[in-house]
Structures are given as C-alpha cells and as structure tokens.
N, CA, C and O atoms as a GROMACS GRO file, in nm:
protein
  576
    1UNK      N    1  -5.595   3.019  -9.016
    1UNK     CA    2  -5.663   3.160  -8.955
    1UNK      C    3  -5.630   3.219  -8.874
    1UNK      O    4  -5.571   3.144  -8.797
    2UNK      N    5  -5.631   3.354  -8.824
    2UNK     CA    6  -5.545   3.450  -8.773
    2UNK      C    7  -5.645   3.519  -8.638
    2UNK      O    8  -5.768   3.510  -8.643
    3UNK      N    9  -5.595   3.564  -8.556
    3UNK     CA   10  -5.670   3.590  -8.444
    3UNK      C   11  -5.599   3.728  -8.412
    3UNK      O   12  -5.488   3.763  -8.451
    4UNK      N   13  -5.693   3.800  -8.328
    4UNK     CA   14  -5.678   3.894  -8.241
    4UNK      C   15  -5.737   3.925  -8.111
    4UNK      O   16  -5.860   3.929  -8.110
    5UNK      N   17  -5.673   3.950  -7.996
    5UNK     CA   18  -5.715   3.947  -7.868
    5UNK      C   19  -5.702   4.059  -7.817
    5UNK      O   20  -5.588   4.105  -7.821
    6UNK      N   21  -5.851   4.176  -7.725
    6UNK     CA   22  -5.843   4.229  -7.658
    6UNK      C   23  -5.910   4.238  -7.545
    6UNK      O   24  -6.000   4.164  -7.505
    7UNK      N   25  -5.843   4.375  -7.473
    7UNK     CA   26  -5.965   4.321  -7.377
    7UNK      C   27  -5.984   4.474  -7.255
    7UNK      O   28  -5.884   4.525  -7.203
    8UNK      N   29  -6.068   4.504  -7.239
    8UNK     CA   30  -6.040   4.637  -7.128
    8UNK      C   31  -6.154   4.544  -6.997
    8UNK      O   32  -6.206   4.434  -7.015
    9UNK      N   33  -6.165   4.631  -6.873
    9UNK     CA   34  -6.209   4.633  -6.734
    9UNK      C   35  -6.339   4.741  -6.741
    9UNK      O   36  -6.347   4.810  -6.843
   10UNK      N   37  -6.428   4.756  -6.649
   10UNK     CA   38  -6.521   4.842  -6.580
   10UNK      C   39  -6.593   4.764  -6.462
   10UNK      O   40  -6.598   4.645  -6.431
   11UNK      N   41  -6.653   4.894  -6.403
   11UNK     CA   42  -6.675   4.887  -6.219
   11UNK      C   43  -6.820   4.914  -6.237
   11UNK      O   44  -6.882   5.020  -6.250
   12UNK      N   45  -6.861   4.776  -6.234
   12UNK     CA   46  -7.028   4.793  -6.146
   12UNK      C   47  -7.067   4.715  -6.068
   12UNK      O   48  -6.998   4.621  -6.029
   13UNK      N   49  -7.237   4.747  -6.012
   13UNK     CA   50  -7.260   4.680  -5.938
   13UNK      C   51  -7.398   4.584  -6.001
   13UNK      O   52  -7.460   4.614  -6.104
   14UNK      N   53  -7.424   4.476  -5.921
   14UNK     CA   54  -7.554   4.393  -5.956
   14UNK      C   55  -7.589   4.286  -5.880
   14UNK      O   56  -7.513   4.266  -5.785
   15UNK      N   57  -7.694   4.200  -5.896
   15UNK     CA   58  -7.724   4.176  -5.778
   15UNK      C   59  -7.807   3.989  -5.878
   15UNK      O   60  -7.804   4.007  -6.000
   16UNK      N   61  -7.849   3.888  -5.851
   16UNK     CA   62  -7.905   3.805  -5.893
   16UNK      C   63  -7.993   3.795  -5.804
   16UNK      O   64  -7.965   3.773  -5.686
   17UNK      N   65  -8.144   3.814  -5.861
   17UNK     CA   66  -8.255   3.807  -5.907
   17UNK      C   67  -8.309   3.685  -5.834
   17UNK      O   68  -8.282   3.590  -5.907
   18UNK      N   69  -8.375   3.638  -5.720
   18UNK     CA   70  -8.411   3.496  -5.669
   18UNK      C   71  -8.362   3.390  -5.693
   18UNK      O   72  -8.402   3.280  -5.731
   19UNK      N   73  -8.236   3.450  -5.657
   19UNK     CA   74  -8.114   3.315  -5.611
   19UNK      C   75  -8.067   3.340  -5.492
   19UNK      O   76  -8.042   3.449  -5.441
   20UNK      N   77  -8.049   3.186  -5.429
   20UNK     CA   78  -8.009   3.172  -5.292
   20UNK      C   79  -7.908   3.145  -5.223
   20UNK      O   80  -7.853   3.036  -5.211
   21UNK      N   81  -7.867   3.299  -5.152
   21UNK     CA   82  -7.718   3.294  -5.191
   21UNK      C   83  -7.654   3.394  -5.172
   21UNK      O   84  -7.740   3.480  -5.151
   22UNK      N   85  -7.482   3.477  -5.161
   22UNK     CA   86  -7.481   3.613  -5.121
   22UNK      C   87  -7.535   3.664  -5.259
   22UNK      O   88  -7.570   3.780  -5.280
   23UNK      N   89  -7.537   3.574  -5.340
   23UNK     CA   90  -7.486   3.705  -5.449
   23UNK      C   91  -7.665   3.735  -5.544
   23UNK      O   92  -7.702   3.750  -5.660
   24UNK      N   93  -7.729   3.728  -5.405
   24UNK     CA   94  -7.844   3.781  -5.440
   24UNK      C   95  -7.855   3.967  -5.386
   24UNK      O   96  -7.930   4.051  -5.435
   25UNK      N   97  -7.785   3.982  -5.308
   25UNK     CA   98  -7.741   4.063  -5.277
   25UNK      C   99  -7.680   4.177  -5.340
   25UNK      O  100  -7.603   4.154  -5.434
   26UNK      N  101  -7.695   4.274  -5.312
   26UNK     CA  102  -7.607   4.427  -5.427
   26UNK      C  103  -7.455   4.408  -5.365
   26UNK      O  104  -7.403   4.406  -5.254
   27UNK      N  105  -7.413   4.396  -5.512
   27UNK     CA  106  -7.230   4.385  -5.462
   27UNK      C  107  -7.142   4.370  -5.594
   27UNK      O  108  -7.183   4.295  -5.683
   28UNK      N  109  -7.022   4.440  -5.610
   28UNK     CA  110  -6.955   4.490  -5.717
   28UNK      C  111  -6.892   4.418  -5.763
   28UNK      O  112  -6.860   4.321  -5.695
   29UNK      N  113  -6.833   4.432  -5.925
   29UNK     CA  114  -6.715   4.355  -5.930
   29UNK      C  115  -6.587   4.429  -6.009
   29UNK      O  116  -6.595   4.528  -5.937
   30UNK      N  117  -6.528   4.447  -6.056
   30UNK     CA  118  -6.444   4.451  -6.142
   30UNK      C  119  -6.404   4.354  -6.265
   30UNK      O  120  -6.313   4.272  -6.278
   31UNK      N  121  -6.536   4.407  -6.371
   31UNK     CA  122  -6.534   4.280  -6.472
   31UNK      C  123  -6.440   4.328  -6.587
   31UNK      O  124  -6.437   4.441  -6.636
   32UNK      N  125  -6.376   4.237  -6.617
   32UNK     CA  126  -6.254   4.237  -6.700
   32UNK      C  127  -6.323   4.147  -6.817
   32UNK      O  128  -6.382   4.041  -6.791
   33UNK      N  129  -6.309   4.201  -6.954
   33UNK     CA  130  -6.393   4.151  -7.114
   33UNK      C  131  -6.277   4.085  -7.221
   33UNK      O  132  -6.198   4.135  -7.301
   34UNK      N  133  -6.290   4.030  -7.205
   34UNK     CA  134  -6.184   4.010  -7.333
   34UNK      C  135  -6.262   3.928  -7.453
   34UNK      O  136  -6.340   3.833  -7.440
   35UNK      N  137  -6.218   3.988  -7.565
   35UNK     CA  138  -6.265   3.970  -7.692
   35UNK      C  139  -6.150   3.921  -7.779
   35UNK      O  140  -6.046   3.986  -7.767
   36UNK      N  141  -6.147   3.822  -7.863
   36UNK     CA  142  -6.125   3.733  -7.953
   36UNK      C  143  -6.207   3.702  -8.146
   36UNK      O  144  -6.281   3.613  -8.185
   37UNK      N  145  -6.140   3.837  -8.227
   37UNK     CA  146  -6.180   3.786  -8.287
   37UNK      C  147  -6.103   3.745  -8.416
   37UNK      O  148  -5.981   3.756  -8.429
   38UNK      N  149  -6.196   3.693  -8.515
   38UNK     CA  150  -6.050   3.593  -8.602
   38UNK      C  151  -6.118   3.617  -8.741
   38UNK      O  152  -6.235   3.645  -8.768
   39UNK      N  153  -5.984   3.593  -8.838
   39UNK     CA  154  -6.015   3.586  -9.002
   39UNK      C  155  -5.932   3.486  -9.055
   39UNK      O  156  -5.835   3.435  -9.000
   40UNK      N  157  -5.987   3.459  -9.182
   40UNK     CA  158  -5.859   3.380  -9.261
   40UNK      C  159  -5.775   3.385  -9.338
   40UNK      O  160  -5.722   3.284  -9.384
   41UNK      N  161  -5.734   3.536  -9.381
   41UNK     CA  162  -5.677   3.589  -9.446
   41UNK      C  163  -5.640   3.739  -9.366
   41UNK      O  164  -5.703   3.788  -9.272
   42UNK      N  165  -5.540   3.786  -9.420
   42UNK     CA  166  -5.490   3.935  -9.393
   42UNK      C  167  -5.512   4.013  -9.508
   42UNK      O  168  -5.505   3.983  -9.627
   43UNK      N  169  -5.552   4.170  -9.422
   43UNK     CA  170  -5.563   4.249  -9.556
   43UNK      C  171  -5.422   4.256  -9.616
   43UNK      O  172  -5.317   4.229  -9.557
   44UNK      N  173  -5.439   4.306  -9.768
   44UNK     CA  174  -5.342   4.300  -9.878
   44UNK      C  175  -5.325   4.432  -9.925
   44UNK      O  176  -5.252   4.445 -10.024
   45UNK      N  177  -5.389   4.560  -9.865
   45UNK     CA  178  -5.338   4.690  -9.891
   45UNK      C  179  -5.373   4.738  -9.757
   45UNK      O  180  -5.400   4.696  -9.644
   46UNK      N  181  -5.354   4.886  -9.851
   46UNK     CA  182  -5.409   5.023  -9.776
   46UNK      C  183  -5.290   4.973  -9.594
   46UNK      O  184  -5.208   4.883  -9.574
   47UNK      N  185  -5.339   5.076  -9.511
   47UNK     CA  186  -5.308   5.100  -9.379
   47UNK      C  187  -5.291   4.975  -9.265
   47UNK      O  188  -5.196   4.960  -9.188
   48UNK      N  189  -5.410   4.890  -9.279
   48UNK     CA  190  -5.452   4.769  -9.271
   48UNK      C  191  -5.335   4.668  -9.328
   48UNK      O  192  -5.304   4.569  -9.260
   49UNK      N  193  -5.268   4.697  -9.460
   49UNK     CA  194  -5.191   4.543  -9.495
   49UNK      C  195  -5.088   4.440  -9.400
   49UNK      O  196  -4.979   4.477  -9.358
   50UNK      N  197  -5.137   4.326  -9.379
   50UNK     CA  198  -5.117   4.269  -9.316
   50UNK      C  199  -5.153   4.226  -9.217
   50UNK      O  200  -5.101   4.140  -9.147
   51UNK      N  201  -5.282   4.306  -9.197
   51UNK     CA  202  -5.290   4.274  -9.052
   51UNK      C  203  -5.493   4.210  -9.090
   51UNK      O  204  -5.555   4.178  -9.191
   52UNK      N  205  -5.523   4.218  -8.956
   52UNK     CA  206  -5.693   4.116  -9.003
   52UNK      C  207  -5.739   4.194  -8.971
   52UNK      O  208  -5.848   4.198  -9.027
   53UNK      N  209  -5.720   4.313  -8.874
   53UNK     CA  210  -5.816   4.439  -8.885
   53UNK      C  211  -5.721   4.560  -8.736
   53UNK      O  212  -5.638   4.519  -8.656
   54UNK      N  213  -5.772   4.698  -8.748
   54UNK     CA  214  -5.695   4.777  -8.677
   54UNK      C  215  -5.678   4.746  -8.518
   54UNK      O  216  -5.790   4.746  -8.468
   55UNK      N  217  -5.610   4.729  -8.452
   55UNK     CA  218  -5.662   4.688  -8.298
   55UNK      C  219  -5.677   4.807  -8.226
   55UNK      O  220  -5.709   4.828  -8.109
   56UNK      N  221  -5.642   4.893  -8.339
   56UNK     CA  222  -5.724   5.033  -8.261
   56UNK      C  223  -5.827   5.088  -8.218
   56UNK      O  224  -5.854   5.160  -8.122
   57UNK      N  225  -5.913   5.014  -8.354
   57UNK     CA  226  -6.078   4.986  -8.342
   57UNK      C  227  -6.146   4.938  -8.302
   57UNK      O  228  -6.254   4.981  -8.260
   58UNK      N  229  -6.095   4.806  -8.304
   58UNK     CA  230  -6.087   4.695  -8.178
   58UNK      C  231  -6.153   4.737  -8.039
   58UNK      O  232  -6.265   4.717  -7.993
   59UNK      N  233  -6.019   4.816  -7.980
   59UNK     CA  234  -5.985   4.859  -7.909
   59UNK      C  235  -6.143   4.947  -7.842
   59UNK      O  236  -6.217   4.921  -7.747
   60UNK      N  237  -6.143   5.021  -7.911
   60UNK     CA  238  -6.219   5.114  -7.880
   60UNK      C  239  -6.358   5.127  -7.903
   60UNK      O  240  -6.446   5.196  -7.853
   61UNK      N  241  -6.350   5.002  -8.034
   61UNK     CA  242  -6.495   4.953  -8.027
   61UNK      C  243  -6.607   4.877  -7.831
   61UNK      O  244  -6.716   4.892  -7.775
   62UNK      N  245  -6.476   4.804  -7.812
   62UNK     CA  246  -6.495   4.754  -7.688
   62UNK      C  247  -6.507   4.821  -7.580
   62UNK      O  248  -6.533   4.738  -7.493
   63UNK      N  249  -6.502   4.926  -7.534
   63UNK     CA  250  -6.414   5.018  -7.464
   63UNK      C  251  -6.524   5.091  -7.454
   63UNK      O  252  -6.554   5.123  -7.340
   64UNK      N  253  -6.620   5.140  -7.571
   64UNK     CA  254  -6.768   5.193  -7.596
   64UNK      C  255  -6.860   5.145  -7.513
   64UNK      O  256  -6.926   5.188  -7.418
   65UNK      N  257  -6.842   5.011  -7.593
   65UNK     CA  258  -6.912   4.913  -7.548
   65UNK      C  259  -6.879   4.840  -7.358
   65UNK      O  260  -6.967   4.767  -7.311
   66UNK      N  261  -6.745   4.873  -7.269
   66UNK     CA  262  -6.785   4.860  -7.136
   66UNK      C  263  -6.805   5.033  -7.078
   66UNK      O  264  -6.899   5.073  -7.009
   67UNK      N  265  -6.725   5.089  -7.112
   67UNK     CA  266  -6.815   5.208  -7.111
   67UNK      C  267  -6.915   5.253  -7.063
   67UNK      O  268  -6.917   5.339  -6.975
   68UNK      N  269  -7.027   5.193  -7.122
   68UNK     CA  270  -7.183   5.189  -7.137
   68UNK      C  271  -7.212   5.147  -6.994
   68UNK      O  272  -7.308   5.202  -6.940
   69UNK      N  273  -7.136   5.051  -6.918
   69UNK     CA  274  -7.209   4.971  -6.827
   69UNK      C  275  -7.089   4.986  -6.675
   69UNK      O  276  -7.070   4.895  -6.594
   70UNK      N  277  -7.013   5.145  -6.672
   70UNK     CA  278  -6.908   5.142  -6.623
   70UNK      C  279  -6.983   5.217  -6.522
   70UNK      O  280  -7.042   5.316  -6.566
   71UNK      N  281  -6.996   5.186  -6.366
   71UNK     CA  282  -7.026   5.244  -6.259
   71UNK      C  283  -7.128   5.298  -6.271
   71UNK      O  284  -7.156   5.416  -6.252
   72UNK      N  285  -7.195   5.204  -6.308
   72UNK     CA  286  -7.350   5.142  -6.325
   72UNK      C  287  -7.410   5.019  -6.243
   72UNK      O  288  -7.357   4.910  -6.219
   73UNK      N  289  -7.526   5.062  -6.209
   73UNK     CA  290  -7.629   4.924  -6.143
   73UNK      C  291  -7.680   4.832  -6.226
   73UNK      O  292  -7.794   4.854  -6.268
   74UNK      N  293  -7.631   4.744  -6.258
   74UNK     CA  294  -7.640   4.620  -6.383
   74UNK      C  295  -7.777   4.552  -6.343
   74UNK      O  296  -7.759   4.439  -6.296
   75UNK      N  297  -7.870   4.580  -6.347
   75UNK     CA  298  -7.999   4.467  -6.350
   75UNK      C  299  -8.103   4.429  -6.409
   75UNK      O  300  -8.163   4.513  -6.477
   76UNK      N  301  -8.141   4.330  -6.401
   76UNK     CA  302  -8.232   4.282  -6.464
   76UNK      C  303  -8.389   4.332  -6.458
   76UNK      O  304  -8.451   4.326  -6.351
   77UNK      N  305  -8.456   4.387  -6.591
   77UNK     CA  306  -8.543   4.463  -6.601
   77UNK      C  307  -8.665   4.387  -6.516
   77UNK      O  308  -8.716   4.282  -6.553
   78UNK      N  309  -8.702   4.460  -6.394
   78UNK     CA  310  -8.839   4.395  -6.336
   78UNK      C  311  -8.791   4.341  -6.230
   78UNK      O  312  -8.874   4.272  -6.170
   79UNK      N  313  -8.632   4.348  -6.156
   79UNK     CA  314  -8.615   4.338  -6.044
   79UNK      C  315  -8.605   4.355  -5.937
   79UNK      O  316  -8.580   4.286  -5.838
   80UNK      N  317  -8.635   4.500  -5.967
   80UNK     CA  318  -8.666   4.571  -5.812
   80UNK      C  319  -8.796   4.675  -5.828
   80UNK      O  320  -8.808   4.739  -5.933
   81UNK      N  321  -8.841   4.681  -5.777
   81UNK     CA  322  -8.969   4.751  -5.740
   81UNK      C  323  -8.982   4.899  -5.799
   81UNK      O  324  -8.897   4.988  -5.799
   82UNK      N  325  -9.123   4.901  -5.854
   82UNK     CA  326  -9.080   5.053  -5.925
   82UNK      C  327  -9.057   5.178  -5.818
   82UNK      O  328  -9.014   5.285  -5.862
   83UNK      N  329  -9.080   5.166  -5.702
   83UNK     CA  330  -9.061   5.281  -5.581
   83UNK      C  331  -8.887   5.270  -5.605
   83UNK      O  332  -8.816   5.360  -5.648
   84UNK      N  333  -8.853   5.162  -5.572
   84UNK     CA  334  -8.657   5.127  -5.560
   84UNK      C  335  -8.666   5.178  -5.712
   84UNK      O  336  -8.702   5.295  -5.711
   85UNK      N  337  -8.653   5.146  -5.796
   85UNK     CA  338  -8.673   5.230  -5.925
   85UNK      C  339  -8.636   5.392  -5.925
   85UNK      O  340  -8.536   5.453  -5.964
   86UNK      N  341  -8.775   5.440  -5.858
   86UNK     CA  342  -8.816   5.583  -5.839
   86UNK      C  343  -8.700   5.664  -5.771
   86UNK      O  344  -8.642   5.763  -5.814
   87UNK      N  345  -8.680   5.592  -5.647
   87UNK     CA  346  -8.542   5.695  -5.566
   87UNK      C  347  -8.404   5.656  -5.610
   87UNK      O  348  -8.308   5.728  -5.581
   88UNK      N  349  -8.389   5.540  -5.682
   88UNK     CA  350  -8.238   5.541  -5.728
   88UNK      C  351  -8.233   5.640  -5.843
   88UNK      O  352  -8.125   5.693  -5.870
   89UNK      N  353  -8.334   5.665  -5.905
   89UNK     CA  354  -8.355   5.768  -6.018
   89UNK      C  355  -8.366   5.900  -5.935
   89UNK      O  356  -8.342   5.999  -6.006
   90UNK      N  357  -8.401   5.935  -5.783
   90UNK     CA  358  -8.401   6.102  -5.750
   90UNK      C  359  -8.280   6.081  -5.765
   90UNK      O  360  -8.217   6.146  -5.849
   91UNK      N  361  -8.216   5.983  -5.683
   91UNK     CA  362  -8.035   6.001  -5.650
   91UNK      C  363  -7.965   5.971  -5.759
   91UNK      O  364  -7.850   5.933  -5.739
   92UNK      N  365  -8.005   5.979  -5.879
   92UNK     CA  366  -7.909   5.974  -6.040
   92UNK      C  367  -7.832   5.885  -5.967
   92UNK      O  368  -7.732   5.919  -5.903
   93UNK      N  369  -7.895   5.726  -5.976
   93UNK     CA  370  -7.799   5.627  -5.960
   93UNK      C  371  -7.791   5.594  -6.104
   93UNK      O  372  -7.900   5.558  -6.149
   94UNK      N  373  -7.713   5.595  -6.174
   94UNK     CA  374  -7.685   5.455  -6.353
   94UNK      C  375  -7.733   5.344  -6.291
   94UNK      O  376  -7.700   5.290  -6.185
   95UNK      N  377  -7.836   5.312  -6.390
   95UNK     CA  378  -7.902   5.194  -6.348
   95UNK      C  379  -7.914   5.191  -6.569
   95UNK      O  380  -7.953   5.268  -6.657
   96UNK      N  381  -7.839   5.019  -6.557
   96UNK     CA  382  -7.859   4.950  -6.694
   96UNK      C  383  -7.968   4.848  -6.665
   96UNK      O  384  -7.980   4.780  -6.563
   97UNK      N  385  -8.045   4.850  -6.771
   97UNK     CA  386  -8.163   4.714  -6.718
   97UNK      C  387  -8.117   4.653  -6.825
   97UNK      O  388  -8.039   4.703  -6.906
   98UNK      N  389  -8.164   4.543  -6.831
   98UNK     CA  390  -8.120   4.405  -6.925
   98UNK      C  391  -8.219   4.288  -6.922
   98UNK      O  392  -8.221   4.209  -6.827
   99UNK      N  393  -8.296   4.280  -7.019
   99UNK     CA  394  -8.389   4.176  -7.012
   99UNK      C  395  -8.329   3.984  -7.038
   99UNK      O  396  -8.360   3.890  -7.111
  100UNK      N  397  -8.206   4.019  -6.901
  100UNK     CA  398  -8.125   3.884  -6.852
  100UNK      C  399  -8.102   3.946  -6.709
  100UNK      O  400  -8.113   4.060  -6.664
  101UNK      N  401  -8.057   3.802  -6.646
  101UNK     CA  402  -8.006   3.819  -6.529
  101UNK      C  403  -7.855   3.826  -6.525
  101UNK      O  404  -7.780   3.732  -6.549
  102UNK      N  405  -7.812   3.978  -6.485
  102UNK     CA  406  -7.576   3.999  -6.535
  102UNK      C  407  -7.558   3.890  -6.463
  102UNK      O  408  -7.510   3.912  -6.352
  103UNK      N  409  -7.577   3.795  -6.486
  103UNK     CA  410  -7.405   3.705  -6.481
  103UNK      C  411  -7.347   3.712  -6.544
  103UNK      O  412  -7.375   3.777  -6.644
  104UNK      N  413  -7.186   3.630  -6.525
  104UNK     CA  414  -7.103   3.645  -6.655
  104UNK      C  415  -7.175   3.606  -6.762
  104UNK      O  416  -7.205   3.690  -6.847
  105UNK      N  417  -7.225   3.436  -6.780
  105UNK     CA  418  -7.299   3.358  -6.875
  105UNK      C  419  -7.339   3.468  -7.010
  105UNK      O  420  -7.323   3.474  -7.132
  106UNK      N  421  -7.398   3.543  -6.902
  106UNK     CA  422  -7.514   3.639  -7.032
  106UNK      C  423  -7.468   3.758  -7.066
  106UNK      O  424  -7.535   3.819  -7.148
  107UNK      N  425  -7.290   3.850  -6.989
  107UNK     CA  426  -7.266   3.939  -7.034
  107UNK      C  427  -7.193   3.842  -7.112
  107UNK      O  428  -7.286   3.816  -7.189
  108UNK      N  429  -7.108   3.776  -7.148
  108UNK     CA  430  -7.018   3.679  -7.232
  108UNK      C  431  -7.085   3.678  -7.387
  108UNK      O  432  -7.034   3.667  -7.498
  109UNK      N  433  -7.218   3.694  -7.341
  109UNK     CA  434  -7.348   3.661  -7.497
  109UNK      C  435  -7.318   3.849  -7.527
  109UNK      O  436  -7.262   3.902  -7.623
  110UNK      N  437  -7.374   3.908  -7.413
  110UNK     CA  438  -7.380   4.034  -7.462
  110UNK      C  439  -7.273   4.085  -7.542
  110UNK      O  440  -7.295   4.098  -7.662
  111UNK      N  441  -7.180   4.110  -7.504
  111UNK     CA  442  -7.060   4.139  -7.543
  111UNK      C  443  -7.028   4.089  -7.706
  111UNK      O  444  -7.012   4.161  -7.804
  112UNK      N  445  -7.025   3.938  -7.695
  112UNK     CA  446  -7.023   3.848  -7.840
  112UNK      C  447  -7.157   3.923  -7.900
  112UNK      O  448  -7.105   3.963  -8.004
  113UNK      N  449  -7.281   3.965  -7.907
  113UNK     CA  450  -7.365   4.026  -7.943
  113UNK      C  451  -7.309   4.202  -8.042
  113UNK      O  452  -7.317   4.238  -8.159
  114UNK      N  453  -7.263   4.261  -7.927
  114UNK     CA  454  -7.272   4.404  -7.942
  114UNK      C  455  -7.126   4.410  -8.029
  114UNK      O  456  -7.121   4.504  -8.108
  115UNK      N  457  -7.005   4.319  -8.024
  115UNK     CA  458  -6.905   4.302  -8.097
  115UNK      C  459  -6.939   4.272  -8.221
  115UNK      O  460  -6.957   4.360  -8.306
  116UNK      N  461  -6.953   4.150  -8.244
  116UNK     CA  462  -7.058   4.161  -8.393
  116UNK      C  463  -7.099   4.240  -8.495
  116UNK      O  464  -7.058   4.256  -8.610
  117UNK      N  465  -7.186   4.287  -8.433
  117UNK     CA  466  -7.256   4.360  -8.450
  117UNK      C  467  -7.231   4.494  -8.512
  117UNK      O  468  -7.313   4.569  -8.567
  118UNK      N  469  -7.051   4.517  -8.486
  118UNK     CA  470  -6.977   4.618  -8.553
  118UNK      C  471  -6.902   4.565  -8.668
  118UNK      O  472  -6.816   4.625  -8.732
  119UNK      N  473  -6.961   4.406  -8.692
  119UNK     CA  474  -6.897   4.357  -8.798
  119UNK      C  475  -6.750   4.259  -8.759
  119UNK      O  476  -6.634   4.276  -8.794
  120UNK      N  477  -6.776   4.216  -8.723
  120UNK     CA  478  -6.605   4.208  -8.649
  120UNK      C  479  -6.694   3.974  -8.660
  120UNK      O  480  -6.810   3.933  -8.656
  121UNK      N  481  -6.551   3.893  -8.672
  121UNK     CA  482  -6.617   3.773  -8.649
  121UNK      C  483  -6.537   3.758  -8.570
  121UNK      O  484  -6.416   3.769  -8.587
  122UNK      N  485  -6.610   3.725  -8.445
  122UNK     CA  486  -6.570   3.693  -8.285
  122UNK      C  487  -6.615   3.531  -8.277
  122UNK      O  488  -6.710   3.457  -8.300
  123UNK      N  489  -6.463   3.533  -8.222
  123UNK     CA  490  -6.424   3.387  -8.213
  123UNK      C  491  -6.494   3.355  -8.028
  123UNK      O  492  -6.554   3.252  -7.994
  124UNK      N  493  -6.467   3.456  -7.952
  124UNK     CA  494  -6.488   3.370  -7.836
  124UNK      C  495  -6.476   3.568  -7.723
  124UNK      O  496  -6.386   3.649  -7.700
  125UNK      N  497  -6.554   3.562  -7.706
  125UNK     CA  498  -6.568   3.675  -7.548
  125UNK      C  499  -6.535   3.588  -7.432
  125UNK      O  500  -6.499   3.471  -7.433
  126UNK      N  501  -6.553   3.666  -7.331
  126UNK     CA  502  -6.467   3.604  -7.204
  126UNK      C  503  -6.512   3.686  -7.105
  126UNK      O  504  -6.444   3.788  -7.114
  127UNK      N  505  -6.602   3.698  -6.999
  127UNK     CA  506  -6.601   3.757  -6.905
  127UNK      C  507  -6.576   3.714  -6.744
  127UNK      O  508  -6.628   3.625  -6.678
  128UNK      N  509  -6.464   3.823  -6.704
  128UNK     CA  510  -6.400   3.787  -6.557
  128UNK      C  511  -6.477   3.845  -6.478
  128UNK      O  512  -6.499   3.961  -6.513
  129UNK      N  513  -6.544   3.806  -6.356
  129UNK     CA  514  -6.626   3.872  -6.279
  129UNK      C  515  -6.465   3.926  -6.164
  129UNK      O  516  -6.390   4.023  -6.174
  130UNK      N  517  -6.468   3.797  -6.052
  130UNK     CA  518  -6.325   3.813  -6.032
  130UNK      C  519  -6.160   3.748  -6.156
  130UNK      O  520  -6.166   3.700  -6.269
  131UNK      N  521  -6.066   3.771  -6.090
  131UNK     CA  522  -5.938   3.706  -6.082
  131UNK      C  523  -6.004   3.545  -6.165
  131UNK      O  524  -6.023   3.521  -6.284
  132UNK      N  525  -6.022   3.467  -6.053
  132UNK     CA  526  -6.048   3.347  -6.038
  132UNK      C  527  -6.122   3.336  -6.107
  132UNK      O  528  -6.072   3.272  -6.199
  133UNK      N  529  -6.336   3.383  -6.156
  133UNK     CA  530  -6.383   3.304  -6.161
  133UNK      C  531  -6.434   3.435  -6.325
  133UNK      O  532  -6.448   3.557  -6.324
  134UNK      N  533  -6.453   3.307  -6.469
  134UNK     CA  534  -6.498   3.371  -6.584
  134UNK      C  535  -6.578   3.290  -6.635
  134UNK      O  536  -6.596   3.175  -6.595
  135UNK      N  537  -6.630   3.341  -6.724
  135UNK     CA  538  -6.714   3.255  -6.839
  135UNK      C  539  -6.715   3.300  -7.013
  135UNK      O  540  -6.686   3.416  -7.042
  136UNK      N  541  -6.737   3.234  -7.087
  136UNK     CA  542  -6.674   3.289  -7.193
  136UNK      C  543  -6.820   3.229  -7.308
  136UNK      O  544  -6.891   3.131  -7.285
  137UNK      N  545  -6.826   3.282  -7.376
  137UNK     CA  546  -6.956   3.239  -7.524
  137UNK      C  547  -6.855   3.216  -7.660
  137UNK      O  548  -6.767   3.294  -7.697
  138UNK      N  549  -6.883   3.120  -7.707
  138UNK     CA  550  -6.809   3.083  -7.878
  138UNK      C  551  -6.939   3.076  -7.929
  138UNK      O  552  -7.034   3.050  -7.854
  139UNK      N  553  -6.953   3.095  -8.037
  139UNK     CA  554  -7.048   3.060  -8.130
  139UNK      C  555  -7.050   2.914  -8.205
  139UNK      O  556  -6.943   2.858  -8.225
  140UNK      N  557  -7.163   2.859  -8.242
  140UNK     CA  558  -7.167   2.703  -8.259
  140UNK      C  559  -7.045   2.682  -8.426
  140UNK      O  560  -7.018   2.570  -8.470
  141UNK      N  561  -6.994   2.811  -8.489
  141UNK     CA  562  -6.969   2.791  -8.578
  141UNK      C  563  -6.834   2.708  -8.559
  141UNK      O  564  -6.812   2.603  -8.619
  142UNK      N  565  -6.757   2.763  -8.479
  142UNK     CA  566  -6.635   2.765  -8.399
  142UNK      C  567  -6.657   2.643  -8.301
  142UNK      O  568  -6.550   2.583  -8.289
  143UNK      N  569  -6.752   2.588  -8.232
  143UNK     CA  570  -6.757   2.450  -8.165
  143UNK      C  571  -6.745   2.268  -8.234
  143UNK      O  572  -6.823   2.176  -8.260
  144UNK      N  573  -6.643   2.286  -8.239
  144UNK     CA  574  -6.616   2.132  -8.292
  144UNK      C  575  -6.604   2.014  -8.178
  144UNK      O  576  -6.584   1.897  -8.211
   0.00000   0.00000   0.00000
C-alpha cells in the first residue's frame, strides 16, 4: 500500500454550545489539517507515472476546503440566537454553520468526507486544534 500525506492550516473561531468549561466561550485556533490518502498501486503512464496521485492536486483540493473555513466563526447551526446571527451578519462577520458541534473529532470526519467526495481514497484525516491536541478519523475499512 502506498500513502501520500499533505497538510494545511486555517484560522477560525468556535465555541461548544452546551459545554461546561472554557470552550463554551468563543475562542480561536490555528487549526492544522492532515490528510493521508492511499492506493495499492502506482499510475503506469502519463504525468503521474510511478505516483499514486499528484501532490499538487491533493494540496489544492485540501487548501480549497480549509480556505472555506479560514477567518470565520464556525458554529453549530442553531447555537446562537437569531438576533445574534443578525448582528453578526450586519457586521459582515464570516460565519460557517455546521449541523454538528465544531469539535476536532467532527472536523476530522468533515475533512475526510470532503476529500473523499473529490475521488481520493482517504486513509486518515487528523485535525489539530493546538500543537498538542488532535483528533483523527479513519474509515472502518482500515481499522483492524
């Protein structure tokens, strides 16, 4: 099995609704996202001969997904009052709403899904919210 790994980062703020602790307050992170893809064989011809995939394409696709969240407030849909949402919109604050709490675990799955939808066979995604703290997602086919 061959593996490629790339990473990128983005800055955003979030909070965890219904959480008892510091993370219930809005705070920011420089999130680091690592994506590992795999394949059992290599391309036999063309520009990607002897590669499993072109690094530049994988990097571009991951960066596009990360850029969509960069310098945004990422929140769980319905976690802020309508009046707060309206005030943030009036201030032209970039908000990205998810149907889930924006935890490292959920973001690891989010990036797995987004990159998989682009046709990659994703082995694992890892999201760091600090240098020391990360969460990973690996699909069942690779868990033994």
